[in-house]
Coordinates of C-alpha atoms and ligand atoms in Angstrom, one line a residue:
M215 CA 92.7 97.5 84.3
E216 CA 91.4 99.5 87.2
R217 CA 87.9 99.3 85.9
F218 CA 88.3 95.5 85.7
A219 CA 89.5 95.5 89.6
R220 CA 86.5 97.5 90.5
L221 CA 83.9 95.1 88.5
A222 CA 85.7 92.0 90.4
A223 CA 84.9 94.0 93.6
Q224 CA 81.6 94.7 92.8
A225 CA 80.9 91.0 91.9
L226 CA 82.5 89.9 95.3
N227 CA 79.9 92.5 97.1
T228 CA 76.9 90.5 95.5
V229 CA 78.3 87.4 97.5
L230 CA 79.6 88.8 100.7
E231 CA 78.7 90.5 103.5
T232 CA 81.6 92.8 104.2
P233 CA 82.0 95.4 101.7
I234 CA 84.9 95.2 99.1
T235 CA 86.6 97.9 97.3
A236 CA 89.2 97.5 94.2
T237 CA 91.9 98.6 96.6
D238 CA 91.5 95.3 98.5
L239 CA 92.8 93.3 95.5
E240 CA 96.3 92.3 94.9
S241 CA 98.2 91.7 91.9
P242 CA 99.5 88.0 92.1
P243 CA 103.1 87.3 91.8
D244 CA 102.9 85.4 88.6
P245 CA 100.5 87.3 86.1
K246 CA 99.7 83.9 84.7
M247 CA 97.9 83.0 87.7
G248 CA 95.2 86.1 87.2
D249 CA 95.2 89.6 86.9
F250 CA 94.1 90.6 90.5
G251 CA 93.7 88.3 93.7
F252 CA 91.3 88.4 96.5
P253 CA 93.3 87.4 100.0
C254 CA 91.1 85.5 102.1
F255 CA 92.8 85.5 105.3
K256 CA 90.7 88.1 107.0
L257 CA 87.7 86.5 106.2
S258 CA 89.1 83.3 107.4
K259 CA 89.1 84.5 110.8
I260 CA 85.4 85.6 110.6
F261 CA 84.4 82.2 109.1
R262 CA 86.9 80.2 111.4
K263 CA 87.6 78.0 108.4
G264 CA 91.1 78.0 106.4
P265 CA 91.9 80.6 103.9
P266 CA 91.9 78.0 100.8
Q267 CA 88.4 76.7 102.1
V268 CA 87.3 80.2 102.3
A269 CA 88.8 80.9 98.7
Q270 CA 87.0 77.7 97.3
E271 CA 83.7 78.7 98.7
I272 CA 83.5 82.5 97.5
T273 CA 84.6 80.9 94.2
S274 CA 81.7 78.5 93.8
Q275 CA 79.4 81.2 95.0
L276 CA 80.4 83.6 92.7
Q277 CA 79.9 81.1 89.7
A278 CA 76.8 79.8 90.9
A279 CA 75.1 83.1 91.2
A280 CA 77.0 84.3 87.9
A281 CA 77.9 87.3 89.9
L282 CA 80.4 88.7 87.1
E283 CA 78.0 88.3 84.4
K284 CA 75.5 90.2 86.4
V285 CA 77.6 93.3 87.1
G286 CA 78.5 93.1 83.3
A287 CA 81.9 91.6 83.8
G288 CA 81.9 88.4 81.4
M289 CA 85.1 89.1 80.3
I290 CA 86.3 88.4 83.9
T291 CA 86.9 84.7 84.9
V292 CA 87.3 83.5 88.6
A293 CA 89.4 80.6 90.1
A294 CA 90.4 79.9 93.6
V295 CA 94.3 79.6 93.8
G296 CA 95.3 78.8 97.5
P297 CA 94.2 81.3 99.7
Y298 CA 93.2 83.6 96.9
V299 CA 90.3 84.3 94.8
N300 CA 91.8 85.4 91.4
F301 CA 90.5 87.1 88.5
T302 CA 91.5 86.8 84.9
V303 CA 90.5 89.5 82.4
A304 CA 89.9 87.9 78.8
R305 CA 92.9 88.2 76.7
D306 CA 91.6 90.8 74.1
E307 CA 89.8 92.8 76.7
T308 CA 92.8 93.4 78.5
L309 CA 95.1 94.3 75.3
K310 CA 92.2 96.5 74.3
A311 CA 91.8 98.5 77.6
L312 CA 95.6 98.7 78.3
L313 CA 96.7 99.6 74.9
G314 CA 94.0 102.0 74.4
D315 CA 94.4 103.7 77.7
I316 CA 98.4 103.9 77.0
L317 CA 98.0 105.1 73.4
A318 CA 95.3 107.7 74.3
G319 CA 96.5 111.5 73.5
E320 CA 99.4 113.0 71.8
G321 CA 102.9 112.6 72.6
N322 CA 103.7 110.6 75.2
G323 CA 100.1 110.7 76.3
S324 CA 98.8 110.6 80.1
Y325 CA 98.9 107.1 80.8
G326 CA 99.6 106.3 84.5
S327 CA 98.6 110.1 85.7
L328 CA 96.1 110.9 87.9
T329 CA 95.4 114.7 87.7
A330 CA 91.5 114.9 87.7
R331 CA 91.6 115.9 91.6
S332 CA 93.9 116.7 94.2
R333 CA 94.7 113.9 96.4
G334 CA 95.9 116.2 99.1
K335 CA 98.8 118.8 100.0
W336 CA 102.2 117.3 100.2
V337 CA 105.2 119.4 101.5
L338 CA 108.4 117.7 100.4
E339 CA 111.5 119.1 101.3
Y340 CA 114.7 117.9 99.6
S341 CA 118.3 118.8 98.1
S342 CA 119.2 121.3 100.9
P343 CA 122.9 121.6 100.8
N344 CA 124.9 124.2 102.6
V345 CA 126.1 127.2 101.2
A346 CA 129.9 128.5 101.1
K347 CA 130.6 124.5 100.7
P348 CA 130.8 122.9 97.2
F349 CA 128.1 120.8 96.3
N350 CA 129.4 117.3 97.6
I351 CA 128.3 114.0 95.5
Y352 CA 126.7 112.9 98.7
H353 CA 124.0 115.8 98.4
L354 CA 122.8 114.3 95.1
R355 CA 121.0 111.7 97.1
P356 CA 118.4 113.7 98.6
T357 CA 118.4 115.8 95.6
A358 CA 117.9 113.1 93.0
L359 CA 115.3 111.5 95.2
G360 CA 113.6 114.5 96.2
A361 CA 113.1 116.0 92.8
A362 CA 111.8 112.5 91.4
L363 CA 109.3 112.1 94.4
D364 CA 108.2 116.0 93.6
R365 CA 107.6 114.9 89.9
I366 CA 105.8 111.8 90.4
G367 CA 103.7 113.3 93.1
R368 CA 102.7 116.1 90.8
F369 CA 102.0 113.5 88.1
R370 CA 99.9 111.2 90.5
G371 CA 97.5 114.1 91.8
Y372 CA 99.3 115.6 94.8
D373 CA 99.3 119.3 95.3
M374 CA 103.1 119.2 95.8
V375 CA 104.9 122.1 97.6
G376 CA 108.7 121.3 96.9
I377 CA 111.0 123.4 99.3
N378 CA 115.0 123.6 99.3
H379 CA 116.1 124.0 102.9
L380 CA 119.3 125.5 102.1
G381 CA 122.0 125.6 105.1
D382 CA 122.6 129.2 105.1
W383 CA 122.4 130.1 108.9
G384 CA 124.4 129.5 112.0
T385 CA 127.5 130.3 113.8
Q386 CA 129.9 129.4 110.8
Y387 CA 128.4 132.1 108.7
G388 CA 129.4 134.5 111.4
K389 CA 133.1 133.0 110.7
L390 CA 132.3 133.8 107.2
A391 CA 131.2 137.2 107.3
V392 CA 134.3 138.0 109.4
A393 CA 136.7 136.2 106.9
F394 CA 134.9 138.1 103.9
R395 CA 135.5 141.4 105.6
E396 CA 139.3 140.4 106.6
Y397 CA 140.1 138.8 103.4
G398 CA 137.4 139.6 100.8
Q399 CA 139.4 142.2 99.2
N400 CA 142.0 139.8 97.7
L401 CA 139.8 137.6 96.1
P402 CA 138.5 137.7 92.1
A403 CA 135.8 140.1 91.4
D404 CA 133.7 137.3 90.8
P405 CA 134.5 134.7 93.4
S406 CA 133.6 131.2 93.6
I407 CA 132.5 128.6 96.4
E408 CA 136.3 127.5 96.4
D409 CA 137.5 131.2 97.1
L410 CA 134.8 131.2 99.8
V411 CA 136.2 127.9 101.2
Q412 CA 139.5 129.3 100.7
I413 CA 139.0 132.3 103.1
Y414 CA 137.0 130.2 105.6
V415 CA 140.3 127.9 105.9
K416 CA 142.4 130.9 106.1
F417 CA 140.0 132.4 109.1
H418 CA 140.5 129.0 111.1
A419 CA 144.4 128.9 110.6
E420 CA 144.5 132.5 112.1
A421 CA 142.3 132.1 114.8
E422 CA 144.6 129.4 116.0
T423 CA 147.1 132.1 116.8
N424 CA 144.5 134.9 117.3
P425 CA 141.6 133.8 119.3
K426 CA 139.8 137.2 119.1
L427 CA 138.8 136.2 115.9
E428 CA 136.6 133.5 117.0
D429 CA 135.3 136.1 119.6
E430 CA 134.5 138.2 116.8
A431 CA 132.9 135.7 114.7
R432 CA 130.4 134.7 117.5
L433 CA 129.5 138.4 117.9
A434 CA 129.0 138.6 114.5
F435 CA 126.7 136.0 114.3
L436 CA 124.9 137.1 117.1
K437 CA 124.7 140.6 115.2
L438 CA 123.4 138.6 112.3
E439 CA 120.4 137.2 114.0
Q440 CA 119.6 140.5 115.3
G441 CA 119.8 142.0 111.6
D442 CA 122.8 144.4 111.6
A443 CA 123.1 145.9 108.2
E444 CA 127.0 145.3 107.6
M445 CA 127.1 141.7 108.6
T446 CA 123.7 140.8 106.7
A447 CA 125.2 142.3 103.5
L448 CA 128.6 140.5 103.7
W449 CA 126.6 137.3 104.5
K450 CA 124.2 137.7 101.7
K451 CA 127.0 138.0 99.3
C452 CA 128.3 134.5 100.1
V453 CA 124.6 133.0 99.7
D454 CA 124.7 134.8 96.2
I455 CA 128.1 133.2 95.4
S456 CA 126.7 129.8 96.5
M457 CA 123.4 129.9 95.0
R458 CA 124.7 131.0 91.6
E459 CA 126.9 127.6 91.6
F460 CA 123.9 125.8 92.7
E461 CA 121.6 127.0 90.4
R462 CA 123.8 125.7 87.3
L463 CA 123.7 122.4 88.9
Y464 CA 120.2 122.2 89.4
A465 CA 119.6 123.2 85.7
R466 CA 121.9 120.6 84.7
L467 CA 120.0 117.9 86.7
G468 CA 116.5 119.5 85.8
V469 CA 115.5 120.2 89.3
K470 CA 113.3 123.2 90.4
F471 CA 111.6 124.2 93.5
D472 CA 108.6 125.8 94.7
H473 CA 110.6 127.7 97.4
I474 CA 114.3 128.0 98.2
W475 CA 113.8 128.7 101.9
G476 CA 117.0 128.3 103.6
E477 CA 117.4 128.0 107.3
S478 CA 117.8 132.1 107.5
Y479 CA 114.1 132.4 106.2
Y480 CA 112.7 131.5 109.5
K481 CA 115.0 133.6 111.4
D482 CA 112.6 136.2 112.4
L483 CA 110.2 133.5 113.8
L484 CA 113.1 132.2 116.4
P485 CA 112.7 134.7 119.4
G486 CA 108.7 134.0 119.4
L487 CA 109.5 130.3 119.2
L488 CA 111.7 130.5 122.4
V489 CA 108.9 132.4 124.1
D490 CA 106.4 130.1 123.2
L491 CA 108.3 127.2 124.2
K492 CA 108.9 128.8 127.6
K493 CA 105.5 129.8 128.3
R494 CA 104.6 126.1 127.9
G495 CA 107.1 125.4 130.3
L496 CA 109.3 123.2 127.7
L497 CA 112.4 124.9 128.1
V498 CA 114.5 123.8 131.0
E499 CA 118.4 124.7 131.3
S500 CA 121.2 122.4 131.1
E501 CA 124.8 123.8 131.3
G502 CA 123.8 127.0 130.3
A503 CA 122.1 126.1 127.3
Q504 CA 118.2 126.1 127.0
V505 CA 117.0 122.5 126.0
V506 CA 113.7 120.5 125.7
E507 CA 113.4 117.2 126.9
V508 CA 112.3 114.7 124.5
S509 CA 111.3 111.1 124.4
D510 CA 110.4 109.1 121.4
A511 CA 106.7 107.9 119.9
E512 CA 106.9 104.9 122.6
G513 CA 108.2 107.0 125.4
K514 CA 111.9 106.3 125.5
A515 CA 114.0 108.9 126.4
M516 CA 116.4 110.8 123.7
P517 CA 119.1 113.4 124.4
P518 CA 117.4 116.6 124.8
C519 CA 117.1 119.1 121.9
I520 CA 119.0 122.1 122.3
M521 CA 117.1 125.3 121.2
Q522 CA 119.5 128.2 122.4
K523 CA 123.1 128.0 123.1
T524 CA 124.7 129.8 126.3
D525 CA 125.9 132.7 124.2
G526 CA 122.0 133.2 123.2
A527 CA 122.3 132.0 119.5
T528 CA 119.7 129.2 118.2
I529 CA 120.8 126.3 116.4
Y530 CA 119.9 124.0 113.3
A531 CA 117.1 122.3 115.5
T532 CA 115.6 125.8 116.7
R533 CA 115.1 126.4 112.9
D534 CA 113.6 123.2 111.9
V535 CA 111.1 123.4 114.8
A536 CA 110.2 126.9 113.4
A537 CA 110.0 125.8 109.9
A538 CA 107.7 122.9 110.7
L539 CA 105.1 125.1 112.6
Y540 CA 105.5 127.8 110.0
R541 CA 105.0 125.2 107.2
F542 CA 101.9 123.7 108.7
E543 CA 100.5 127.1 109.4
K544 CA 100.7 128.0 105.9
F545 CA 99.9 124.9 104.0
S546 CA 98.1 122.9 106.4
F547 CA 99.5 119.7 104.6
D548 CA 98.3 116.4 104.4
R549 CA 101.9 114.8 104.5
M550 CA 105.5 116.3 105.1
T551 CA 108.6 114.3 103.8
Y552 CA 112.0 115.3 104.7
V553 CA 114.6 113.6 102.0
V554 CA 117.8 114.1 104.1
G555 CA 120.8 111.9 105.2
G556 CA 120.5 109.0 107.3
E557 CA 123.0 110.5 109.8
Q558 CA 120.1 112.8 110.7
R559 CA 117.6 110.4 111.9
L560 CA 118.0 111.3 115.7
H561 CA 117.9 115.0 114.5
F562 CA 114.2 114.3 112.9
Q563 CA 113.1 112.0 115.9
Q564 CA 114.1 115.0 118.3
I565 CA 112.3 117.5 116.1
F566 CA 109.2 115.6 115.8
A567 CA 109.4 114.9 119.6
V568 CA 109.3 118.8 120.4
L569 CA 106.9 119.6 118.0
R570 CA 104.5 116.7 119.6
R571 CA 105.4 118.3 123.2
M572 CA 104.0 121.5 121.9
G573 CA 100.7 119.8 121.1
A574 CA 101.2 119.6 117.0
D575 CA 99.3 116.4 116.6
W576 CA 99.9 116.6 112.9
V577 CA 103.4 115.5 113.5
S578 CA 102.1 112.1 112.6
R579 CA 101.8 113.3 109.1
C580 CA 105.9 114.2 108.8
E581 CA 108.4 111.4 108.0
H582 CA 112.2 111.5 107.3
V583 CA 113.2 109.5 104.2
P584 CA 117.0 108.9 105.0
T585 CA 119.4 108.7 102.3
G586 CA 122.8 106.6 102.2
L587 CA 126.3 107.7 101.2
Y588 CA 128.4 107.3 98.4
R589 CA 131.4 104.7 98.1
F590 CA 133.8 104.8 95.4
K591 CA 135.5 102.1 93.7
D592 CA 138.0 103.9 92.3
A593 CA 141.1 104.2 94.8
K594 CA 142.3 107.3 93.4
M595 CA 138.8 108.9 94.7
S596 CA 138.0 106.9 97.8
T597 CA 141.1 107.9 99.4
R598 CA 140.7 111.7 98.7
K599 CA 141.3 114.1 101.7
G600 CA 137.9 114.0 103.7
N601 CA 136.4 112.0 101.0
F602 CA 135.4 115.3 99.6
I603 CA 134.2 115.1 95.9
T604 CA 132.0 117.2 94.4
L605 CA 128.9 116.6 92.1
D606 CA 130.5 118.7 89.3
E607 CA 133.5 116.1 89.4
V608 CA 131.5 113.1 89.1
L609 CA 129.3 114.6 86.2
E610 CA 132.4 115.6 84.3
L611 CA 134.0 112.2 84.9
S612 CA 130.8 110.3 83.4
R613 CA 130.4 112.8 80.7
T614 CA 133.8 112.4 79.5
K615 CA 133.6 108.7 80.0
V616 CA 130.5 108.3 77.7
K617 CA 131.9 110.4 74.9
E618 CA 134.9 108.2 74.8
L619 CA 132.5 105.2 74.3
M620 CA 130.4 106.7 72.0
R621 CA 133.2 107.6 69.8
A622 CA 134.9 103.9 70.3
R623 CA 131.2 102.4 69.3
E624 CA 131.1 104.6 66.3
A625 CA 134.4 103.5 65.3
Q626 CA 133.5 99.8 65.7
K627 CA 130.6 100.1 63.4
G628 CA 132.3 102.3 60.8
E629 CA 129.4 104.9 60.7
A630 CA 129.4 108.5 60.1
G631 CA 130.0 110.1 63.6
L632 CA 128.4 112.8 65.1
S633 CA 129.7 116.3 65.1
E634 CA 131.5 117.4 68.1
A635 CA 128.7 119.6 68.8
E636 CA 125.9 117.0 68.7
L637 CA 128.2 114.3 70.7
D638 CA 128.5 117.2 73.5
T639 CA 124.8 117.3 73.8
V640 CA 124.1 113.8 73.7
A641 CA 127.0 113.0 76.0
E642 CA 125.8 115.5 78.3
A643 CA 122.3 113.6 78.5
I644 CA 123.6 110.4 79.0
G645 CA 126.4 111.4 81.3
V646 CA 124.3 112.9 83.4
G647 CA 121.4 110.4 83.2
A648 CA 123.5 107.7 84.2
V649 CA 124.6 109.3 87.3
V650 CA 121.1 110.0 88.2
F651 CA 119.8 106.7 87.3
H652 CA 122.6 105.0 89.4
D653 CA 121.9 107.2 92.3
L654 CA 117.9 106.5 92.1
H655 CA 118.1 102.7 91.4
T656 CA 120.2 102.2 94.6
D657 CA 117.6 101.6 97.8
P658 CA 117.6 105.0 99.2
A659 CA 118.9 104.0 102.7
R660 CA 121.8 102.1 101.2
D661 CA 125.0 103.7 100.0
V662 CA 125.7 104.2 96.6
E663 CA 128.7 102.0 95.1
F664 CA 130.1 103.9 92.4
D665 CA 132.5 102.4 89.7
I666 CA 132.3 104.7 86.8
D667 CA 132.7 101.7 84.4
R668 CA 129.4 100.2 85.4
V669 CA 127.4 103.4 85.8
V670 CA 128.0 104.2 82.1
D671 CA 127.9 100.7 80.7
F672 CA 125.4 100.4 77.9
E673 CA 124.6 96.7 78.4
G674 CA 124.1 96.8 82.4
E675 CA 121.1 97.9 84.5
T676 CA 122.0 101.6 83.6
G677 CA 120.7 104.8 82.6
P678 CA 122.0 104.7 79.3
Y679 CA 120.7 101.3 78.9
L680 CA 117.3 102.6 79.4
Q681 CA 117.7 105.5 77.1
Y682 CA 119.1 103.1 74.5
A683 CA 116.0 101.0 74.7
H684 CA 114.2 104.3 74.3
T685 CA 115.8 105.1 71.1
R686 CA 115.5 101.4 69.8
C687 CA 111.8 102.2 70.1
L688 CA 112.3 105.3 68.1
S689 CA 114.1 103.7 65.4
I690 CA 111.5 101.1 64.8
L691 CA 108.8 103.6 64.5
R692 CA 110.8 105.8 62.2
K693 CA 111.3 103.0 59.9
A694 CA 107.7 102.3 59.8
R695 CA 107.0 105.7 59.0
E696 CA 109.8 105.3 56.2
S697 CA 108.3 102.2 54.6
G698 CA 104.7 103.7 54.9
E699 CA 103.5 101.1 57.3
M700 CA 102.7 103.5 60.2
P701 CA 99.3 104.2 59.8
K702 CA 98.2 108.0 59.3
G703 CA 96.3 109.4 62.1
E704 CA 95.6 107.6 65.4
L705 CA 97.8 104.3 66.1
F706 CA 95.4 102.6 68.4
Q707 CA 92.7 100.4 67.0
A708 CA 91.0 98.1 69.1
G709 CA 90.1 95.8 66.0
V710 CA 93.8 94.7 65.4
V711 CA 94.4 93.5 69.3
A712 CA 93.0 90.0 68.2
R713 CA 96.2 89.5 66.1
L714 CA 98.4 89.8 69.1
E715 CA 98.7 86.1 69.7
K716 CA 102.0 85.3 71.5
D717 CA 102.8 85.2 74.9
E718 CA 105.5 87.6 74.7
E719 CA 102.9 90.2 73.5
L720 CA 100.7 89.5 76.5
A721 CA 103.6 89.8 78.8
L722 CA 104.6 93.1 77.4
V723 CA 101.2 94.7 77.6
K724 CA 100.4 93.5 81.3
T725 CA 103.9 94.6 82.2
L726 CA 103.1 98.0 80.7
G727 CA 99.8 97.6 82.7
Q728 CA 101.8 97.7 85.9
F729 CA 103.1 101.3 85.4
P730 CA 100.7 103.1 87.6
L731 CA 101.2 100.5 90.3
H732 CA 104.8 101.3 90.5
L733 CA 104.6 105.0 90.3
E734 CA 101.9 104.5 93.4
R735 CA 104.5 102.3 95.3
T736 CA 107.2 104.8 94.8
L737 CA 105.4 107.5 96.4
Q738 CA 104.3 105.2 99.3
F739 CA 107.7 104.1 100.4
G740 CA 109.4 107.0 99.1
K741 CA 111.7 105.0 97.0
A742 CA 112.7 105.8 93.3
S743 CA 114.3 102.5 93.1
Q744 CA 111.1 100.8 92.9
L745 CA 110.5 102.8 89.6
A746 CA 114.1 102.1 88.3
H747 CA 113.6 98.3 88.6
Y748 CA 110.4 98.5 86.8
L749 CA 111.9 100.4 83.9
I750 CA 114.5 97.7 83.7
D751 CA 111.8 95.1 83.6
V752 CA 110.1 96.9 80.9
T753 CA 113.1 96.7 78.8
R754 CA 113.8 93.2 79.5
V755 CA 110.1 92.2 78.6
F756 CA 110.3 94.4 75.4
G757 CA 113.6 92.7 74.5
G758 CA 111.8 88.9 74.8
F759 CA 108.9 90.4 72.6
Y760 CA 111.3 92.0 70.1
R761 CA 113.4 88.8 69.8
E762 CA 110.1 86.8 69.2
C763 CA 107.9 89.1 67.1
K764 CA 108.8 90.8 63.9
V765 CA 107.4 94.1 63.9
L766 CA 108.0 95.4 60.2
G767 CA 107.0 93.6 57.1
E768 CA 104.2 91.5 58.7
A769 CA 100.5 91.4 57.4
P770 CA 99.5 95.0 58.0
E771 CA 97.1 94.4 60.8
L772 CA 99.7 92.3 62.7
T773 CA 102.3 95.2 61.9
R774 CA 100.1 97.7 63.1
A775 CA 99.1 95.8 66.4
R776 CA 103.0 95.4 67.2
L777 CA 103.4 99.1 66.3
M778 CA 100.7 99.6 68.8
L779 CA 103.1 97.7 71.5
V780 CA 106.2 99.5 70.4
E781 CA 104.9 102.9 70.7
S782 CA 103.2 102.0 74.3
T783 CA 106.5 100.5 75.3
R784 CA 108.3 104.0 74.1
R785 CA 105.5 106.2 76.0
V786 CA 106.0 104.4 79.4
L787 CA 110.0 104.4 79.3
A788 CA 109.7 108.0 78.1
Q789 CA 107.4 109.1 80.9
G790 CA 109.2 106.9 83.5
L791 CA 112.6 108.3 82.8
S792 CA 111.3 111.8 82.6
L793 CA 109.8 111.5 85.8
M794 CA 113.3 110.4 87.6
G795 CA 114.8 113.6 85.6
I796 CA 116.4 111.8 82.9
K797 CA 116.5 113.3 79.4
L798 CA 115.8 111.2 76.2
P799 CA 118.2 111.4 73.4
E800 CA 116.9 110.8 69.8
R801 CA 120.0 108.8 68.7
M802 CA 122.9 107.1 70.5
Ligands
LIG742 N1 121.8 121.1 105.3 C1 121.8 120.0 105.8 C2 122.9 119.4 105.5 O1 123.4 119.5 104.4 C3 120.5 119.3 105.5 C4 119.3 120.0 105.9 C5 118.1 119.0 105.9 N2 117.0 119.6 106.4 C6 116.6 119.7 107.5 N3 115.2 120.3 107.6 N4 117.2 120.0 108.5 O2 123.3 118.4 106.4

């Protein structure tokens, strides 16, 4: 469709003084109004006439000059609709162009991708859990969203750098190292994160009566910052124990990073950063600590940003400033996005302000995409102490529930069931997919309302529902092969699109045609919910098509044309879900 938009823009250029490009065109809310519209608001100011009148005049000019025909776009018609000049591409041309694009290539093809040239360097920081703590369900938000943006960014031609900014440095790791030295010998040979939590809690309990422990921990962190060998070895052990568990979860979610650069990665840069800040005269003393005074982009004062505590230790913010400088130096990125919980809004404003004061004008390329929390409907979960629910627990809950549902469905249909091993594989894909989809489908800034029955509902706006729609496409295609109606070789054939005469068929193709647009918007706003809602829309429109249009057993040309629609739908669903990190079972 982009080709047609370019032609429409070219035609506009023959009658207008101001240069127009395809990106100036919008997609009308109702596809019946046209395929793209040129808004006349800006020109209305220049011409000092109402936008509808301007739209009328441009339309008449285009028609009088036969502008579309002249640029070789006789297949496009034009009409003024309110303040817009709307362009409509002839039906057959639309079908041919879109289906041709979607069905090009093997497998899922490459429809929607934009990989010919790099669109710039994009550093994306996401997930970033804290070591020595279980992976909280709440950390799924920046993990699932970041990973989806990372995949979509690559698919759309950005040069992505995905970074996991692991929380692995700070005073608490001094405590942990001391705790490990004191109580580590009682732990199992292969300790888990829970074991680390247990010795950490024990440390705190004993520190109540023995304050010397606290001093020792402070000292331990200072030693750690200075590279002390014993402390470093203890700390490293704790990080390794955590990473082993995190890696297992990341594998389950299909999440991969280019770099796992935790806070500790920047430790050697911290002394230099403090010297630099001092040289620039930006460090001031406040209650014994070294701080930078900051204000927001509009000049409104914010709480000062602490860089060094009274005892000389650096803090979370110091590491973030160092990390940003390092990343810009290394990558000269065009965009840097931090996918991090919304409660850290002020923190990022402060970091950006410190960087601004250091003269880093590129800070305008940095953004924080805030994520919300989890709320549980289930009373048992919502009242749990400290609301501490792990991702592991939620995935297990979902997987078990899916297994139950599937066994119940089998019994209901009276079909031969899956073997236990097959069921396990499918339930893992559906159970994990359901949780991830539910998370991504919620606007990132809002809280996720978690009700397991709704999350795994095969009929709702859920992951399983989309996976099921995909298996339905697969099953139609499979039957077509069995009945010999599937053409050998390439499925696409331009000649048969004229057979697609129903509204539902055109509506489906146009909906599939919006896939690239929704991927682009997902990246623009940092919201995978954009793509999630679009995919739900695809299945809804596909449902409308399938109710109205019989695919198999029609005249061969019609069946072929409709099989082209089924395969196109399958490709868009498969691609869209994979980009969200959701696996596709063959049968459900
Ligand atoms: N580890 C932090 C937490 O769990 C998130 C880190 C976010 N990223 C950053 N650059 N500060 O709260």
